[in-house]
mmCIF file of C-alpha atoms in Angstrom:
data_model
loop_
_atom_site.group_PDB
_atom_site.id
_atom_site.type_symbol
_atom_site.label_atom_id
_atom_site.label_comp_id
_atom_site.label_asym_id
_atom_site.label_seq_id
_atom_site.Cartn_x
_atom_site.Cartn_y
_atom_site.Cartn_z
ATOM 1 C CA UNK S 1 -54.560 -33.545 -4.093
ATOM 2 C CA UNK S 2 -53.967 -30.747 -1.375
ATOM 3 C CA UNK S 3 -52.333 -29.578 1.935
ATOM 4 C CA UNK S 4 -54.292 -27.784 4.614
ATOM 5 C CA UNK S 5 -52.430 -25.136 6.829
ATOM 6 C CA UNK S 6 -53.606 -24.179 10.157
ATOM 7 C CA UNK S 7 -52.326 -20.569 10.793
ATOM 8 C CA UNK S 8 -52.620 -18.201 13.964
ATOM 9 C CA UNK S 9 -51.360 -20.740 16.362
ATOM 10 C CA UNK S 10 -49.086 -18.294 18.228
ATOM 11 C CA UNK S 11 -51.740 -16.258 20.114
ATOM 12 C CA UNK S 12 -54.081 -19.023 21.035
ATOM 13 C CA UNK S 13 -54.876 -21.637 23.773
ATOM 14 C CA UNK S 14 -54.016 -25.328 23.026
ATOM 15 C CA UNK S 15 -57.748 -26.139 23.615
ATOM 16 C CA UNK S 16 -58.737 -23.326 21.133
ATOM 17 C CA UNK S 17 -56.328 -24.825 18.648
ATOM 18 C CA UNK S 18 -57.773 -28.404 18.812
ATOM 19 C CA UNK S 19 -61.117 -27.138 18.333
ATOM 20 C CA UNK S 20 -60.205 -25.189 15.272
ATOM 21 C CA UNK S 21 -58.456 -28.669 14.114
ATOM 22 C CA UNK S 22 -61.243 -30.649 14.364
ATOM 23 C CA UNK S 23 -63.355 -28.289 12.521
ATOM 24 C CA UNK S 24 -60.767 -28.187 9.766
ATOM 25 C CA UNK S 25 -60.883 -32.138 9.589
ATOM 26 C CA UNK S 26 -64.714 -32.209 9.472
ATOM 27 C CA UNK S 27 -65.219 -34.689 6.834
ATOM 28 C CA UNK S 28 -68.625 -33.487 6.049
ATOM 29 C CA UNK S 29 -67.001 -30.265 4.565
ATOM 30 C CA UNK S 30 -64.678 -30.989 1.657
ATOM 31 C CA UNK S 31 -63.406 -34.181 -0.288
ATOM 32 C CA UNK S 32 -59.835 -33.694 0.945
ATOM 33 C CA UNK S 33 -58.392 -36.919 -0.010
ATOM 34 C CA UNK S 34 -56.962 -37.398 3.351
ATOM 35 C CA UNK S 35 -54.926 -34.195 2.971
ATOM 36 C CA UNK S 36 -52.644 -33.528 6.005
ATOM 37 C CA UNK S 37 -53.132 -30.538 8.402
ATOM 38 C CA UNK S 38 -49.994 -28.663 9.074
ATOM 39 C CA UNK S 39 -49.944 -26.087 12.138
ATOM 40 C CA UNK S 40 -47.707 -22.992 10.828
ATOM 41 C CA UNK S 41 -46.687 -19.552 11.731
ATOM 42 C CA UNK S 42 -45.582 -17.861 8.540
ATOM 43 C CA UNK S 43 -44.076 -14.922 10.614
ATOM 44 C CA UNK S 44 -41.864 -16.981 12.759
ATOM 45 C CA UNK S 45 -41.219 -19.523 9.860
ATOM 46 C CA UNK S 46 -42.544 -22.355 12.236
ATOM 47 C CA UNK S 47 -43.210 -25.578 9.876
ATOM 48 C CA UNK S 48 -42.823 -23.769 6.404
ATOM 49 C CA UNK S 49 -40.514 -26.051 5.317
ATOM 50 C CA UNK S 50 -42.892 -28.809 6.473
ATOM 51 C CA UNK S 51 -45.621 -27.283 4.081
ATOM 52 C CA UNK S 52 -43.050 -27.103 1.250
ATOM 53 C CA UNK S 53 -41.949 -30.697 1.616
ATOM 54 C CA UNK S 54 -45.636 -31.648 1.566
ATOM 55 C CA UNK S 55 -46.298 -29.623 -1.530
ATOM 56 C CA UNK S 56 -43.276 -31.382 -3.358
ATOM 57 C CA UNK S 57 -44.216 -34.962 -2.373
ATOM 58 C CA UNK S 58 -48.156 -34.866 -2.440
ATOM 59 C CA UNK S 59 -48.890 -32.522 -5.350
ATOM 60 C CA UNK S 60 -47.681 -33.864 -8.708
ATOM 61 C CA UNK S 61 -46.165 -31.467 -11.258
ATOM 62 C CA UNK S 62 -48.972 -30.895 -13.901
ATOM 63 C CA UNK S 63 -48.217 -31.852 -17.519
ATOM 64 C CA UNK S 64 -47.338 -28.910 -19.663
ATOM 65 C CA UNK S 65 -48.537 -28.390 -23.150
ATOM 66 C CA UNK S 66 -46.318 -26.537 -25.474
ATOM 67 C CA UNK S 67 -48.129 -27.631 -28.608
ATOM 68 C CA UNK S 68 -51.607 -26.310 -28.426
ATOM 69 C CA UNK S 69 -52.456 -22.406 -29.266
ATOM 70 C CA UNK S 70 -51.318 -20.394 -26.258
ATOM 71 C CA UNK S 71 -54.086 -19.145 -23.724
ATOM 72 C CA UNK S 72 -53.271 -17.120 -20.711
ATOM 73 C CA UNK S 73 -55.695 -16.194 -17.853
ATOM 74 C CA UNK S 74 -55.118 -12.532 -16.729
ATOM 75 C CA UNK S 75 -55.103 -12.025 -13.035
ATOM 76 C CA UNK S 76 -53.525 -8.428 -13.134
ATOM 77 C CA UNK S 77 -53.442 -5.679 -15.541
ATOM 78 C CA UNK S 78 -52.091 -2.119 -15.065
ATOM 79 C CA UNK S 79 -50.620 1.125 -16.824
ATOM 80 C CA UNK S 80 -46.987 1.416 -16.351
ATOM 81 C CA UNK S 81 -46.906 5.076 -17.346
ATOM 82 C CA UNK S 82 -45.984 7.800 -14.539
ATOM 83 C CA UNK S 83 -48.119 10.634 -14.431
ATOM 84 C CA UNK S 84 -46.675 13.551 -16.766
ATOM 85 C CA UNK S 85 -45.092 11.371 -19.184
ATOM 86 C CA UNK S 86 -44.259 12.856 -22.390
ATOM 87 C CA UNK S 87 -46.111 11.291 -25.682
ATOM 88 C CA UNK S 88 -42.858 9.752 -26.770
ATOM 89 C CA UNK S 89 -42.355 7.933 -23.645
ATOM 90 C CA UNK S 90 -45.896 6.452 -23.253
ATOM 91 C CA UNK S 91 -46.067 2.614 -23.193
ATOM 92 C CA UNK S 92 -48.668 0.297 -24.085
ATOM 93 C CA UNK S 93 -50.954 -1.705 -21.366
ATOM 94 C CA UNK S 94 -49.278 -4.561 -19.177
ATOM 95 C CA UNK S 95 -51.421 -7.795 -18.551
ATOM 96 C CA UNK S 96 -50.167 -10.309 -16.005
ATOM 97 C CA UNK S 97 -51.164 -13.869 -15.316
ATOM 98 C CA UNK S 98 -50.481 -17.540 -15.909
ATOM 99 C CA UNK S 99 -50.156 -19.322 -19.294
ATOM 100 C CA UNK S 100 -52.488 -22.477 -19.222
ATOM 101 C CA UNK S 101 -51.147 -23.942 -22.423
ATOM 102 C CA UNK S 102 -48.979 -23.030 -25.460
ATOM 103 C CA UNK S 103 -46.003 -20.622 -25.830
ATOM 104 C CA UNK S 104 -46.304 -16.693 -26.218
ATOM 105 C CA UNK S 105 -43.572 -15.129 -28.306
ATOM 106 C CA UNK S 106 -42.479 -11.636 -28.663
ATOM 107 C CA UNK S 107 -43.889 -9.877 -31.645
ATOM 108 C CA UNK S 108 -46.909 -12.255 -31.745
ATOM 109 C CA UNK S 109 -50.266 -11.013 -32.693
ATOM 110 C CA UNK S 110 -52.903 -11.912 -29.831
ATOM 111 C CA UNK S 111 -56.572 -11.460 -28.880
ATOM 112 C CA UNK S 112 -58.186 -10.957 -25.590
ATOM 113 C CA UNK S 113 -61.622 -12.077 -24.954
ATOM 114 C CA UNK S 114 -64.390 -11.072 -24.250
ATOM 115 C CA UNK S 115 -62.414 -7.648 -24.586
ATOM 116 C CA UNK S 116 -64.388 -4.402 -24.354
ATOM 117 C CA UNK S 117 -67.975 -5.046 -22.770
ATOM 118 C CA UNK S 118 -70.717 -2.479 -23.904
ATOM 119 C CA UNK S 119 -74.646 -2.294 -24.011
ATOM 120 C CA UNK S 120 -76.513 -1.012 -27.184
ATOM 121 C CA UNK S 121 -79.768 1.166 -26.903
ATOM 122 C CA UNK S 122 -81.770 -1.708 -26.092
ATOM 123 C CA UNK S 123 -79.624 -2.730 -23.184
ATOM 124 C CA UNK S 124 -78.213 -5.849 -25.084
ATOM 125 C CA UNK S 125 -74.754 -6.832 -24.057
ATOM 126 C CA UNK S 126 -72.224 -6.695 -26.841
ATOM 127 C CA UNK S 127 -68.296 -7.628 -26.728
ATOM 128 C CA UNK S 128 -65.602 -6.559 -28.856
ATOM 129 C CA UNK S 129 -62.408 -8.485 -28.761
ATOM 130 C CA UNK S 130 -59.197 -6.541 -27.996
ATOM 131 C CA UNK S 131 -56.210 -7.040 -30.802
ATOM 132 C CA UNK S 132 -52.803 -6.321 -29.928
ATOM 133 C CA UNK S 133 -49.181 -7.309 -30.339
ATOM 134 C CA UNK S 134 -46.517 -8.716 -27.651
ATOM 135 C CA UNK S 135 -43.803 -5.966 -27.170
ATOM 136 C CA UNK S 136 -42.443 -7.411 -23.998
ATOM 137 C CA UNK S 137 -42.395 -10.532 -21.852
ATOM 138 C CA UNK S 138 -41.383 -10.578 -18.272
ATOM 139 C CA UNK S 139 -40.718 -13.202 -15.399
ATOM 140 C CA UNK S 140 -40.265 -10.971 -12.169
ATOM 141 C CA UNK S 141 -37.166 -8.956 -13.339
ATOM 142 C CA UNK S 142 -36.261 -11.156 -16.158
ATOM 143 C CA UNK S 143 -36.876 -10.167 -19.736
ATOM 144 C CA UNK S 144 -37.992 -13.245 -22.037
ATOM 145 C CA UNK S 145 -38.109 -13.841 -25.723
ATOM 146 C CA UNK S 146 -40.757 -16.533 -25.116
ATOM 147 C CA UNK S 147 -43.233 -17.662 -22.030
ATOM 148 C CA UNK S 148 -44.096 -21.170 -21.190
ATOM 149 C CA UNK S 149 -46.943 -22.448 -18.794
ATOM 150 C CA UNK S 150 -45.965 -22.193 -15.203
ATOM 151 C CA UNK S 151 -45.361 -19.364 -12.894
ATOM 152 C CA UNK S 152 -46.611 -15.648 -13.650
ATOM 153 C CA UNK S 153 -45.884 -13.785 -16.748
ATOM 154 C CA UNK S 154 -46.173 -10.081 -17.448
ATOM 155 C CA UNK S 155 -47.049 -9.217 -21.123
ATOM 156 C CA UNK S 156 -46.403 -5.885 -22.350
ATOM 157 C CA UNK S 157 -48.909 -5.067 -25.278
ATOM 158 C CA UNK S 158 -49.581 -2.137 -27.671
ATOM 159 C CA UNK S 159 -53.011 -1.434 -26.280
ATOM 160 C CA UNK S 160 -54.179 1.691 -24.990
ATOM 161 C CA UNK S 161 -53.102 1.725 -21.342
ATOM 162 C CA UNK S 162 -56.534 3.048 -20.310
ATOM 163 C CA UNK S 163 -57.886 -0.552 -21.041
ATOM 164 C CA UNK S 164 -55.540 -2.150 -18.497
ATOM 165 C CA UNK S 165 -55.346 0.130 -15.688
ATOM 166 C CA UNK S 166 -56.626 -0.718 -12.460
ATOM 167 C CA UNK S 167 -56.979 -4.439 -13.141
ATOM 168 C CA UNK S 168 -59.809 -3.934 -15.866
ATOM 169 C CA UNK S 169 -58.703 -7.112 -17.750
ATOM 170 C CA UNK S 170 -58.843 -9.281 -14.685
ATOM 171 C CA UNK S 171 -60.624 -12.373 -15.592
ATOM 172 C CA UNK S 172 -60.245 -12.197 -19.395
ATOM 173 C CA UNK S 173 -58.345 -14.498 -21.673
ATOM 174 C CA UNK S 174 -55.427 -13.643 -23.572
ATOM 175 C CA UNK S 175 -54.119 -15.800 -26.573
ATOM 176 C CA UNK S 176 -53.579 -16.714 -30.176
ATOM 177 C CA UNK S 177 -56.009 -14.716 -32.525
ATOM 178 C CA UNK S 178 -59.017 -16.835 -33.586
ATOM 179 C CA UNK S 179 -57.975 -19.777 -31.199
ATOM 180 C CA UNK S 180 -59.757 -18.795 -27.860
ATOM 181 C CA UNK S 181 -62.760 -20.260 -26.283
ATOM 182 C CA UNK S 182 -66.104 -18.859 -26.806
ATOM 183 C CA UNK S 183 -67.835 -16.217 -25.038
ATOM 184 C CA UNK S 184 -70.840 -16.916 -23.027
ATOM 185 C CA UNK S 185 -73.782 -14.993 -21.484
ATOM 186 C CA UNK S 186 -75.695 -18.034 -20.167
ATOM 187 C CA UNK S 187 -74.341 -21.329 -18.750
ATOM 188 C CA UNK S 188 -75.850 -24.654 -17.799
ATOM 189 C CA UNK S 189 -73.878 -26.085 -14.865
ATOM 190 C CA UNK S 190 -73.811 -29.419 -13.247
ATOM 191 C CA UNK S 191 -73.278 -28.578 -9.670
ATOM 192 C CA UNK S 192 -72.520 -30.108 -6.206
ATOM 193 C CA UNK S 193 -73.473 -28.357 -2.800
ATOM 194 C CA UNK S 194 -71.476 -28.565 0.296
ATOM 195 C CA UNK S 195 -73.533 -30.076 3.155
ATOM 196 C CA UNK S 196 -72.512 -27.339 5.535
ATOM 197 C CA UNK S 197 -71.263 -23.455 5.088
ATOM 198 C CA UNK S 198 -67.825 -22.681 5.277
ATOM 199 C CA UNK S 199 -66.300 -19.705 7.185
ATOM 200 C CA UNK S 200 -69.367 -18.779 9.092
ATOM 201 C CA UNK S 201 -69.153 -18.325 12.783
ATOM 202 C CA UNK S 202 -71.531 -20.324 14.833
ATOM 203 C CA UNK S 203 -72.231 -20.529 18.651
ATOM 204 C CA UNK S 204 -69.969 -22.728 20.770
ATOM 205 C CA UNK S 205 -71.442 -26.224 20.471
ATOM 206 C CA UNK S 206 -73.480 -25.609 17.505
ATOM 207 C CA UNK S 207 -72.955 -26.977 14.072
ATOM 208 C CA UNK S 208 -72.238 -24.620 10.917
ATOM 209 C CA UNK S 209 -75.465 -23.990 8.974
ATOM 210 C CA UNK S 210 -76.696 -26.086 6.227
ATOM 211 C CA UNK S 211 -76.419 -25.307 2.616
ATOM 212 C CA UNK S 212 -79.870 -24.915 1.236
ATOM 213 C CA UNK S 213 -80.824 -25.924 -2.316
ATOM 214 C CA UNK S 214 -80.655 -23.374 -5.164
ATOM 215 C CA UNK S 215 -83.743 -21.793 -5.937
ATOM 216 C CA UNK S 216 -85.077 -20.057 -9.147
ATOM 217 C CA UNK S 217 -84.292 -16.389 -9.123
ATOM 218 C CA UNK S 218 -81.524 -16.200 -6.422
ATOM 219 C CA UNK S 219 -78.294 -14.287 -7.309
ATOM 220 C CA UNK S 220 -75.114 -16.277 -6.886
ATOM 221 C CA UNK S 221 -71.186 -15.240 -7.440
ATOM 222 C CA UNK S 222 -69.375 -17.509 -9.962
ATOM 223 C CA UNK S 223 -65.684 -17.830 -10.184
ATOM 224 C CA UNK S 224 -64.403 -19.262 -13.315
ATOM 225 C CA UNK S 225 -60.700 -19.207 -13.857
ATOM 226 C CA UNK S 226 -59.832 -15.628 -12.508
ATOM 227 C CA UNK S 227 -63.251 -14.154 -13.648
ATOM 228 C CA UNK S 228 -65.696 -13.275 -10.700
ATOM 229 C CA UNK S 229 -69.369 -12.567 -11.915
ATOM 230 C CA UNK S 230 -72.770 -12.503 -10.652
ATOM 231 C CA UNK S 231 -75.154 -15.039 -12.059
ATOM 232 C CA UNK S 232 -79.039 -15.345 -11.761
ATOM 233 C CA UNK S 233 -80.430 -18.838 -11.353
ATOM 234 C CA UNK S 234 -82.943 -19.220 -14.189
ATOM 235 C CA UNK S 235 -83.938 -22.750 -13.625
ATOM 236 C CA UNK S 236 -82.759 -25.785 -11.620
ATOM 237 C CA UNK S 237 -83.464 -29.396 -12.158
ATOM 238 C CA UNK S 238 -81.867 -32.010 -9.908
ATOM 239 C CA UNK S 239 -78.249 -31.160 -10.083
ATOM 240 C CA UNK S 240 -78.558 -29.221 -13.133
ATOM 241 C CA UNK S 241 -78.883 -25.275 -13.096
ATOM 242 C CA UNK S 242 -79.203 -22.584 -15.864
ATOM 243 C CA UNK S 243 -77.442 -19.464 -15.008
ATOM 244 C CA UNK S 244 -77.575 -15.965 -16.589
ATOM 245 C CA UNK S 245 -74.440 -14.040 -16.090
ATOM 246 C CA UNK S 246 -74.172 -10.488 -15.302
ATOM 247 C CA UNK S 247 -71.096 -10.120 -17.436
ATOM 248 C CA UNK S 248 -70.106 -12.272 -20.172
ATOM 249 C CA UNK S 249 -67.285 -14.897 -19.798
ATOM 250 C CA UNK S 250 -64.639 -16.527 -22.021
ATOM 251 C CA UNK S 251 -64.532 -20.124 -21.117
ATOM 252 C CA UNK S 252 -65.287 -23.706 -22.456
ATOM 253 C CA UNK S 253 -67.292 -26.612 -21.742
ATOM 254 C CA UNK S 254 -65.905 -28.887 -19.059
ATOM 255 C CA UNK S 255 -64.316 -25.980 -17.131
ATOM 256 C CA UNK S 256 -64.872 -25.924 -13.150
ATOM 257 C CA UNK S 257 -66.715 -23.291 -11.348
ATOM 258 C CA UNK S 258 -67.158 -22.190 -7.868
ATOM 259 C CA UNK S 259 -70.515 -21.334 -6.441
ATOM 260 C CA UNK S 260 -70.964 -18.582 -3.608
ATOM 261 C CA UNK S 261 -74.165 -17.304 -1.905
ATOM 262 C CA UNK S 262 -74.426 -14.265 -0.019
ATOM 263 C CA UNK S 263 -74.888 -15.071 3.794
ATOM 264 C CA UNK S 264 -74.872 -12.560 6.490
ATOM 265 C CA UNK S 265 -73.461 -9.607 4.139
ATOM 266 C CA UNK S 266 -70.648 -11.895 3.019
ATOM 267 C CA UNK S 267 -70.083 -14.218 0.011
ATOM 268 C CA UNK S 268 -69.629 -17.829 1.167
ATOM 269 C CA UNK S 269 -68.703 -20.832 -0.757
ATOM 270 C CA UNK S 270 -71.545 -23.231 -1.253
ATOM 271 C CA UNK S 271 -70.436 -25.491 -4.006
ATOM 272 C CA UNK S 272 -68.946 -26.393 -7.136
ATOM 273 C CA UNK S 273 -69.827 -27.361 -10.886
ATOM 274 C CA UNK S 274 -68.892 -28.186 -14.219
ATOM 275 C CA UNK S 275 -69.932 -26.257 -17.129
ATOM 276 C CA UNK S 276 -72.026 -28.598 -19.464
ATOM 277 C CA UNK S 277 -72.914 -25.963 -22.292
ATOM 278 C CA UNK S 278 -74.293 -22.298 -22.730
ATOM 279 C CA UNK S 279 -75.383 -19.606 -24.838
ATOM 280 C CA UNK S 280 -72.499 -18.279 -27.097
ATOM 281 C CA UNK S 281 -72.100 -14.682 -28.148
ATOM 282 C CA UNK S 282 -71.585 -13.619 -31.650
ATOM 283 C CA UNK S 283 -68.365 -11.638 -31.582
ATOM 284 C CA UNK S 284 -67.638 -9.069 -34.480
ATOM 285 C CA UNK S 285 -64.778 -10.072 -37.029
ATOM 286 C CA UNK S 286 -61.620 -8.514 -36.579
ATOM 287 C CA UNK S 287 -61.550 -4.835 -38.110
ATOM 288 C CA UNK S 288 -65.206 -4.360 -38.115
#
């Protein structure tokens, strides 16, 4: 279920707007379940209320899972300490994101995977999970004692703020110790390709370029949750592809992924897929 918005309508002609509308509605591009197209102007606040109405009526509220072990995808991380702070004033790193399932509580012991990614002398990638404790929970300016799925949550930790500064934890998964998904270095994906490229300019009257099949050895960009990583195609058979990741990912079988390809110096969405299985990495035990 989705709602499509057609923006930048205030400084364009009616003919141009209708041309863009026909491109948005092209049935060959995406399976949109008859999603409505709403022309909007966010600056002038035109039709913003209509978009909100469509979201309320068309998109169902997801079922919240409060029972399973907590898991949160990290979409931001930062160091809240100001330059020149005294040692006594220093605070631990902060991770921000959305809770997928479960409940996070103040004082809870947590784990972050993949954690610290390093390479040994032989060039093999190693992952060391980060262990910490929750010392604060915030939703905007509201301090919480516990956090549930839905919305964005800021989680204050006891870790060295160097590990969280400048979004270094983006794409990682935070949750209960020992209950997080496995970390993979290779994935087998059941994929589906779009018929034509999205977001690529074409000459007037010409159709957007077709999406060619995946080829062995080419490099793609994968989006899994909030993680963005490169992937080299090791093998392709029908609608299955084996991918070697440039950076390990904490995920699980059945998770959805987005596939992008480099086109004219830009990454363009070419399809999506679902993880079937993968090569799991061995993680060192806590305290090792």
